[in-house]
Each structure stands twice: as C-alpha cells, then as structure tokens.
Short mmCIF file of C-alpha atoms and ligand atoms in Angstrom, two decimals:
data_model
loop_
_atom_site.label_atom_id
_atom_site.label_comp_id
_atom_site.label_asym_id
_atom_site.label_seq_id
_atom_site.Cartn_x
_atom_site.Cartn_y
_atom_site.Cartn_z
CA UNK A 1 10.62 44.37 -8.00
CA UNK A 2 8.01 47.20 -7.93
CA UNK A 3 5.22 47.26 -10.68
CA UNK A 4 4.92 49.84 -13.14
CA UNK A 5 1.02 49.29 -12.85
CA UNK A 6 -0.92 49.78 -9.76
CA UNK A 7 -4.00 48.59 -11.54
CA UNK A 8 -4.42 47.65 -14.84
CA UNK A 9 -7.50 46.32 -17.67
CA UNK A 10 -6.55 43.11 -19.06
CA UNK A 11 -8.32 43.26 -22.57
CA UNK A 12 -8.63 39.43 -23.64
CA UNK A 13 -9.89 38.05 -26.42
CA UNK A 14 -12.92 35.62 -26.53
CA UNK A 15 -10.47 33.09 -28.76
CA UNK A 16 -7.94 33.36 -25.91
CA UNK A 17 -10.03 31.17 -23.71
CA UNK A 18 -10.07 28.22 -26.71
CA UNK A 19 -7.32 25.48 -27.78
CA UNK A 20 -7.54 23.38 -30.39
CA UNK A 21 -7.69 20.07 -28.50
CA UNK A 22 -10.96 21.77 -26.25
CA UNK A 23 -12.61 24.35 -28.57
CA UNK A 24 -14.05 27.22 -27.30
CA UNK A 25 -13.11 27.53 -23.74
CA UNK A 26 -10.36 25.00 -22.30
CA UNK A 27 -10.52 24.39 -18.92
CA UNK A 28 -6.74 24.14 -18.68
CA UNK A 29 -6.25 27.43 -20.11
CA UNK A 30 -8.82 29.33 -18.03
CA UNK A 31 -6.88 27.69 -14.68
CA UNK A 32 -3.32 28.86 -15.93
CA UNK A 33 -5.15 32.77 -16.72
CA UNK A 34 -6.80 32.65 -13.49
CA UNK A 35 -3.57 31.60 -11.51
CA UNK A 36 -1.69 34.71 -13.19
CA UNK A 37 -4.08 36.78 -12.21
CA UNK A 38 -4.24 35.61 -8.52
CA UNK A 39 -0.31 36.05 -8.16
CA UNK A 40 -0.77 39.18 -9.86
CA UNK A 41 -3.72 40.14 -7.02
CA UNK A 42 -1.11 38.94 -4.11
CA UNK A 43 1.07 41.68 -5.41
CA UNK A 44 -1.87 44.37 -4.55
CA UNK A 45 -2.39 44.70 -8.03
CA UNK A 46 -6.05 45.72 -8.70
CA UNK A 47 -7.30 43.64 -11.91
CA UNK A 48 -10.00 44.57 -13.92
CA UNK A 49 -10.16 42.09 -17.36
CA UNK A 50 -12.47 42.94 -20.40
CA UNK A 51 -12.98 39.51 -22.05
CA UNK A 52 -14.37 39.27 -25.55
CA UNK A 53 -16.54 36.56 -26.70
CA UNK A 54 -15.49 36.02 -30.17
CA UNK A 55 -14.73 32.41 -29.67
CA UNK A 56 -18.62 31.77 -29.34
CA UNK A 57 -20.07 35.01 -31.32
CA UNK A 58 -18.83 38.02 -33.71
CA UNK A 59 -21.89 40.10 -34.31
CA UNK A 60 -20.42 41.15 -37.63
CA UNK A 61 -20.07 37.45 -38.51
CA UNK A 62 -23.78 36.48 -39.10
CA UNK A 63 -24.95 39.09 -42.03
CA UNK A 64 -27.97 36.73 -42.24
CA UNK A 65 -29.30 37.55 -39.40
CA UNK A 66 -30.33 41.42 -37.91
CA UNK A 67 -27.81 43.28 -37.34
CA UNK A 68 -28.50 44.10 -33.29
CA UNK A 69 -29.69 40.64 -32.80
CA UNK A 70 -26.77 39.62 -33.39
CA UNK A 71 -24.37 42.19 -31.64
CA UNK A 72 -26.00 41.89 -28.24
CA UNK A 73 -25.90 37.88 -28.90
CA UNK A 74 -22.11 38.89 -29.01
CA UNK A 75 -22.68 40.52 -25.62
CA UNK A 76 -24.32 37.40 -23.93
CA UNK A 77 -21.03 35.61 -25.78
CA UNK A 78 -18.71 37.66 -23.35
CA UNK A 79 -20.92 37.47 -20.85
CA UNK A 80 -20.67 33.78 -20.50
CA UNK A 81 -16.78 33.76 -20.91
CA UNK A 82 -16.59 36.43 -17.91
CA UNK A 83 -19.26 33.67 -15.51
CA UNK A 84 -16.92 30.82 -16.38
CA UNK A 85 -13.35 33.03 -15.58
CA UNK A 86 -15.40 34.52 -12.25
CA UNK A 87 -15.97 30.40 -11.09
CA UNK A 88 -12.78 29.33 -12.29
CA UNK A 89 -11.02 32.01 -10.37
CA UNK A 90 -13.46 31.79 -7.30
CA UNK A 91 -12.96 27.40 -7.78
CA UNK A 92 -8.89 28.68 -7.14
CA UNK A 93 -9.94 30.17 -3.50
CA UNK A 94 -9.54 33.80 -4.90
CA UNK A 95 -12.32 36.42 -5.15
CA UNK A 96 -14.26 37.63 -7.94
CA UNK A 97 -16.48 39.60 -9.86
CA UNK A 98 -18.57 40.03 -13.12
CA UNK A 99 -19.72 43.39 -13.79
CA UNK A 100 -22.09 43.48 -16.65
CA UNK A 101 -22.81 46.94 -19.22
CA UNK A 102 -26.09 44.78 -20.00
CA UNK A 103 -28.54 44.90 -16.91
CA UNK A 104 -28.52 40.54 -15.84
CA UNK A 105 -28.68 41.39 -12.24
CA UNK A 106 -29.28 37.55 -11.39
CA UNK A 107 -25.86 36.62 -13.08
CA UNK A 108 -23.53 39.27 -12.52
CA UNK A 109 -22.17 41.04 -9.14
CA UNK A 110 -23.05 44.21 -10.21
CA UNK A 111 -23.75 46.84 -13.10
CA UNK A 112 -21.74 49.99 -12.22
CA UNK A 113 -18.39 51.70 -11.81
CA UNK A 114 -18.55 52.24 -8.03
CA UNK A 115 -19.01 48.67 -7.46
CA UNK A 116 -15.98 47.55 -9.99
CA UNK A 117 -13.44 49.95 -8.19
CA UNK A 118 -15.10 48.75 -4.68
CA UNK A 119 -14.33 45.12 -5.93
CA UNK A 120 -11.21 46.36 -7.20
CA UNK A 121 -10.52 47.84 -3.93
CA UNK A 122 -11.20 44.96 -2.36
CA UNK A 123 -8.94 42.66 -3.77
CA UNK A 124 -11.03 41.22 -6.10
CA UNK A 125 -10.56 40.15 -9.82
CA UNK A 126 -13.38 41.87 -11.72
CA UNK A 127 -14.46 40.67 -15.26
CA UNK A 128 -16.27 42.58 -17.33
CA UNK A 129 -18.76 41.78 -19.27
CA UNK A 130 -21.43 42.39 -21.99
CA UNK A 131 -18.26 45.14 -23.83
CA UNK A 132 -20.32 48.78 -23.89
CA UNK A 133 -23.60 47.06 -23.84
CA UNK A 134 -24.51 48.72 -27.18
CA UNK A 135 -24.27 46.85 -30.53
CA UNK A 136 -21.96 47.71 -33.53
CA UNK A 137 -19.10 47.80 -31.04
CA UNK A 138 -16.35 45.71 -29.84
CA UNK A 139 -15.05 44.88 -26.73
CA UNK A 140 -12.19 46.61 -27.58
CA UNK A 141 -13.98 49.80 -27.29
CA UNK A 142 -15.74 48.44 -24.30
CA UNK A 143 -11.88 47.61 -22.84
CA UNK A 144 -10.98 51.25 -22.96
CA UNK A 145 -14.08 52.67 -21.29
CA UNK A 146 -13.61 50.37 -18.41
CA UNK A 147 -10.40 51.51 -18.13
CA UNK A 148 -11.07 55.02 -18.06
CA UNK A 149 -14.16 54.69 -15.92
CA UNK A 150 -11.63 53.11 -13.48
CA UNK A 151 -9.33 54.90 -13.60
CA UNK A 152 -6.72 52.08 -14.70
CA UNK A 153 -3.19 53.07 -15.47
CA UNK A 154 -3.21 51.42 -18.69
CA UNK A 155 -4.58 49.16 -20.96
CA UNK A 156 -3.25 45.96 -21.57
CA UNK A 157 -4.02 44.43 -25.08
CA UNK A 158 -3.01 40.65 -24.98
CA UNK A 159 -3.01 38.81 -28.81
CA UNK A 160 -1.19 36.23 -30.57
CA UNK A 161 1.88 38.06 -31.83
CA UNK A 162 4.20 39.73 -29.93
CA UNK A 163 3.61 43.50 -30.37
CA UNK A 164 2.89 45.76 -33.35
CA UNK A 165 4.76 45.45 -36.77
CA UNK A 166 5.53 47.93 -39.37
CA UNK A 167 3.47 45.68 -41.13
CA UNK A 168 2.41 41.92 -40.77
CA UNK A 169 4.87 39.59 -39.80
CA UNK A 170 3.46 36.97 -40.96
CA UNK A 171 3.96 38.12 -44.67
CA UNK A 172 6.87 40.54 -44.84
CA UNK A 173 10.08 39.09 -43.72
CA UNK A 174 11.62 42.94 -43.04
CA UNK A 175 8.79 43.67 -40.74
CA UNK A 176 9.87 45.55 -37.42
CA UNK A 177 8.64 45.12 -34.20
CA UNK A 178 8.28 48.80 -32.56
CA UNK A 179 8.97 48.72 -28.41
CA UNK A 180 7.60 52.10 -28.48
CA UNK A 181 5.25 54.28 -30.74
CA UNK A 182 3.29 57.52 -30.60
CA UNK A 183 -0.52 57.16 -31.18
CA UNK A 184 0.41 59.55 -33.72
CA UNK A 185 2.59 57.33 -35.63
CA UNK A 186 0.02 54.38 -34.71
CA UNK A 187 -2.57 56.17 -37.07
CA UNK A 188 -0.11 57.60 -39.94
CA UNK A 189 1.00 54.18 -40.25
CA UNK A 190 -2.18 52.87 -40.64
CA UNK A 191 -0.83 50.13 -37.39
CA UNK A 192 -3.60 48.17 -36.35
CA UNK A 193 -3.58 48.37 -32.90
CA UNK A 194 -7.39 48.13 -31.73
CA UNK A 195 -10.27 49.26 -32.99
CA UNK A 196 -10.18 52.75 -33.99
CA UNK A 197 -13.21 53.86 -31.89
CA UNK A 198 -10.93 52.19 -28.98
CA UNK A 199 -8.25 53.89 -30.66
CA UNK A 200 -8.98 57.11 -30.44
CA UNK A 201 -10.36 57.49 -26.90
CA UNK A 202 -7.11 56.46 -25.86
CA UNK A 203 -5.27 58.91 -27.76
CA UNK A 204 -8.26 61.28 -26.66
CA UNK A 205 -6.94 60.46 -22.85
CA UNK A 206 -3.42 59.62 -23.20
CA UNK A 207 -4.22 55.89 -21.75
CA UNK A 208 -1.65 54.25 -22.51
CA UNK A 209 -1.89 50.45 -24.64
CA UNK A 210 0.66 47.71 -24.22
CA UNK A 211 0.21 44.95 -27.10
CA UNK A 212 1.77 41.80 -26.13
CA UNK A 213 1.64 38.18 -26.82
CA UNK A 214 -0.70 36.78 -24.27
CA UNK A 215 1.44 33.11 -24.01
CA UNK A 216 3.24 32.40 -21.77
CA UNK A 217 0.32 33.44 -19.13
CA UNK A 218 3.53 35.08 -17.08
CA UNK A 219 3.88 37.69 -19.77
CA UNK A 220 1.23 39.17 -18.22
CA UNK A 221 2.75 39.74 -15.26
CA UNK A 222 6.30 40.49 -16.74
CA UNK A 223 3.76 43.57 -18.85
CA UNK A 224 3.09 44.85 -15.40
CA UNK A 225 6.20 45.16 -13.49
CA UNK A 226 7.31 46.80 -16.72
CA UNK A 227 9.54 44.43 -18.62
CA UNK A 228 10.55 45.39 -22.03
CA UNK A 229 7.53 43.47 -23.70
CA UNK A 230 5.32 44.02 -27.02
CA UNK A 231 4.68 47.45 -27.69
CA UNK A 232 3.58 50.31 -25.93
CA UNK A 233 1.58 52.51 -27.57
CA UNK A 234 1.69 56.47 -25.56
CA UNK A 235 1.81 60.19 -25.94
CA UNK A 236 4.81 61.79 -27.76
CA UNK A 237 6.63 63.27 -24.65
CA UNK A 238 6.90 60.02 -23.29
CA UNK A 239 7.78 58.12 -26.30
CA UNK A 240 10.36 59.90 -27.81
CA UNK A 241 12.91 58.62 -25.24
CA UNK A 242 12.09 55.29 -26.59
CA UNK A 243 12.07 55.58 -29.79
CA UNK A 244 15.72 56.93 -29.64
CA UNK A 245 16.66 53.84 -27.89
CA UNK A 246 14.65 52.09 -30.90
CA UNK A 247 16.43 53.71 -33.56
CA UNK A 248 19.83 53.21 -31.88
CA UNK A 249 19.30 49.52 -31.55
CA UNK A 250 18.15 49.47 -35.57
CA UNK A 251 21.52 51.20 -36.22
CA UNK A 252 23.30 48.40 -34.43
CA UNK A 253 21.84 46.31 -36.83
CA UNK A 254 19.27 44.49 -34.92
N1 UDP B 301 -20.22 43.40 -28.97
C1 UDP B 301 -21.09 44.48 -29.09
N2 UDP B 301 -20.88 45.57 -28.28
C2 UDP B 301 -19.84 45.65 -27.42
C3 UDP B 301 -18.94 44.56 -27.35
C4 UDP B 301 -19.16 43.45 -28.13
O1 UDP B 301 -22.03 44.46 -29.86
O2 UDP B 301 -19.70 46.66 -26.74
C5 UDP B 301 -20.48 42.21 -29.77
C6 UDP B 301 -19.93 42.32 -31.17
O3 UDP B 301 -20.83 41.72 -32.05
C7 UDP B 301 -18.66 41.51 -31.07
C8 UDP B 301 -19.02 40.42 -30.11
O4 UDP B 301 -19.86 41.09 -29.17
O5 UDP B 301 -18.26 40.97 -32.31
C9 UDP B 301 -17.88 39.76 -29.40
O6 UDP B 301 -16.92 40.72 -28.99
P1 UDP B 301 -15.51 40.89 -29.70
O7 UDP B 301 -15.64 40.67 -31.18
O8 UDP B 301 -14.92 42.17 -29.29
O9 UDP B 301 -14.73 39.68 -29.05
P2 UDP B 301 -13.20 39.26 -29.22
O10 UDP B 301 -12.85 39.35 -30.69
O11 UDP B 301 -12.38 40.21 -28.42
O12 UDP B 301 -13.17 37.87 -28.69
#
C-alpha cells in the first residue's frame, strides 16, 4: 500500500492522553500513540504532532484568574504533554523531538522550523509544543501553522467522534456523517470543525483537514494511507468528486 501522506501534523488533543482509570495522562495510552507513530515512521512517513494540553489547563477555563496568565499556563500544559510523548517514544527505541513556540531551550530540542523539518528529515517524531506561543489561542491554530511552516500535506484532526455531522450526533438521530466537504460548506453550515482562526488559514491555503476518531490508535495510520475515514475537509475542485459519490450513496438509502 502507498500512503496518501508523505508527511503529515497529527493535531491531538491534551484529553487524548487521559483515561478514566489514570486521569490526565495514562501511561498505557501514551505507549499505544507512540507505537503508531513509530510504525507510521518505519513507513518513511515524516510525523510532526501538535498536542494540546487541555487535560491539565484551558486558559479560557479559569476567568478568575488574568487572562494571559492563564493562556501561557495552557502553553506550559502542552508543553509537558509533548516532554512525556518525546520520553515515551524515545523509552520505545525511536527518536524524538520537542520543538517549543515558547523559548525553554533547556527542555525542548529546539525552537524553529529548520530544525523541525531537519528532525523530520531525519526520521524523527517531532512534538510540538507551547501551540503559537501567544495567548488567546488554541492549539488548534497552533496545529495549522506548524503544518504550513512545514510544509505538511495535511492536517490531521483526531477527536472522539468519527468525522463531522450535519449536526451533533449525539442529539439528532438524522444526523449525517459527510466523507467529504468544501471549507465552503464547512462555514455555511456553521460545522464545527476547528477553531475558526485554524479554520480559516486552512481555507486561506487549501491545507487540507481530515477529522477522525482518534481510537483505535491504527486509525491513524489507516487516515494516512488514505482509507475512507472521518471527514475530509478540502477545496471545491477536489471535493466535488466526493460529494457526488456522497450524494449517490444517500440516494441508496444509506
Ligand atoms: N494556548 C494558548 N496559545 C496557543 C495554544 C494554547 O494560549 O497557541 C493555551 C490556551 O489557553 C488553551 C490551552 O493552552 O486553552 C491548552 O490548549 P488547547 O485548549 O488547544 O488544548 P486541547 O483542547 O487541544 O487539549
């Protein structure tokens, strides 16, 4: 099988690295990420992941306290996610990376973009950290900067549900899951697919997002050899192909 992706930017959330039985980070589930990732790496893919930290911090979430403050505590939130992915990988005999958008020199491997594509280059899984390293943002944003800064064929958005809706599952029982949409259609339909910020630079760029569910691990994988998984979100030209083949499997009755 070939991959559709010659290197990609694994957006995870913070909460992704938490169970129930072990909290905020479970040391099981940080092995079973890491080992997708390494058989992903054997296949010359070239990994960068943007991990959030929202299983330790949301900004947003403290209103008591200053409104910075607690954005760049965010920051040092993904920053400590992306240390404990770099050792668990690392722990797994692979090499690794953190490249931080907040200037901890003593933690991190580095600080730029030339030395995430020369780890990327080289083999090695690089996690980034710290989002933009500005406040009032989200890692989401800071997932689709990386990506264009690296030049990454798309973005990969894992979550809990298995693509995007016409609206949420979870309350309407007629709710569609899309294989394809437009960033167009995205927006009209008011689709919440990132943050808009994210959003828009992707639109902006024509980067395109896959949204799948993140369990099992191997979805990952299955999202870059280009399996029929989640959604894609992508420009119109190369969309509308798809979204026949959508409509066509609606009139079959699916
Ligand atoms: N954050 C920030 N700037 C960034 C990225 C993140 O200020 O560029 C802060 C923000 O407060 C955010 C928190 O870090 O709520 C954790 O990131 P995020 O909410 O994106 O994590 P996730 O929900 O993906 O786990």
């Amino acid at each position: 099988m070939t991959p559709q992706y010659r290197r990609i930017l694994l957006k995870l959330s913070g909460e992704a690295l938490g169970s129930d039985d072990n909290g905020c980070m479970d040391p099981s589930v940080l092995k079973q990420l890491a080992e997708e990732l390494i058989k992903l790496r054997r296949d010359n893919i070239e990994i960068g992941v943007v991990v959030g930290g929202g299983n330790i911090w949301r900004g947003a979430e403290a209103p008591w306290l200053e409104a910075s403050t607690s954005h760049y505590m965010g920051m040092l939130a993904t920053l400590m996610n992306a240390l404990a992915l770099r050792a668990v990988v690392e722990s797994l005999g692979a090499p690794s990376a953190v490249i931080s958008s907040l200037n901890v020199t003593d933690l991190v491997d580095g600080l730029t973009t030339r030395q995430a594509i020369k780890g990327m280059r080289a083999g090695k899984i690089v996690f980034f950290a710290a989002g933009t390293g500005q406040p009032y943002v989200t890692t989401d944003t800071g997932a689709v900067l990386w990506a264009l800064k690296t030049d990454a064929d798309v973005v990969l958005k894992a979550t809990k549900v298995d693509g995007i809706y016409s609206s949420d599952p979870m309350k309407c029982a007629h709710a569609v899951r899309y294989d394809r949409i437009t960033y167009t259609q995205a927006i009209r339909d008011e689709l919440k697919v990132m943050d808009l910020t994210a959003f828009s630079l992707c639109m902006q760029y024509r980067l395109p997002i896959i949204v799948f569910k993140l369990t099992p691990y191997s979805n990952i994988r299955r999202a870059v050899f280009g399996e029929a998984i989640g959604t894609i979100v992508e420009e119109e030209n190369n969309a509308k192909t798809s979204s026949q083949r959508c409509r066509n499997t609606h009139e079959k009755g699916c």
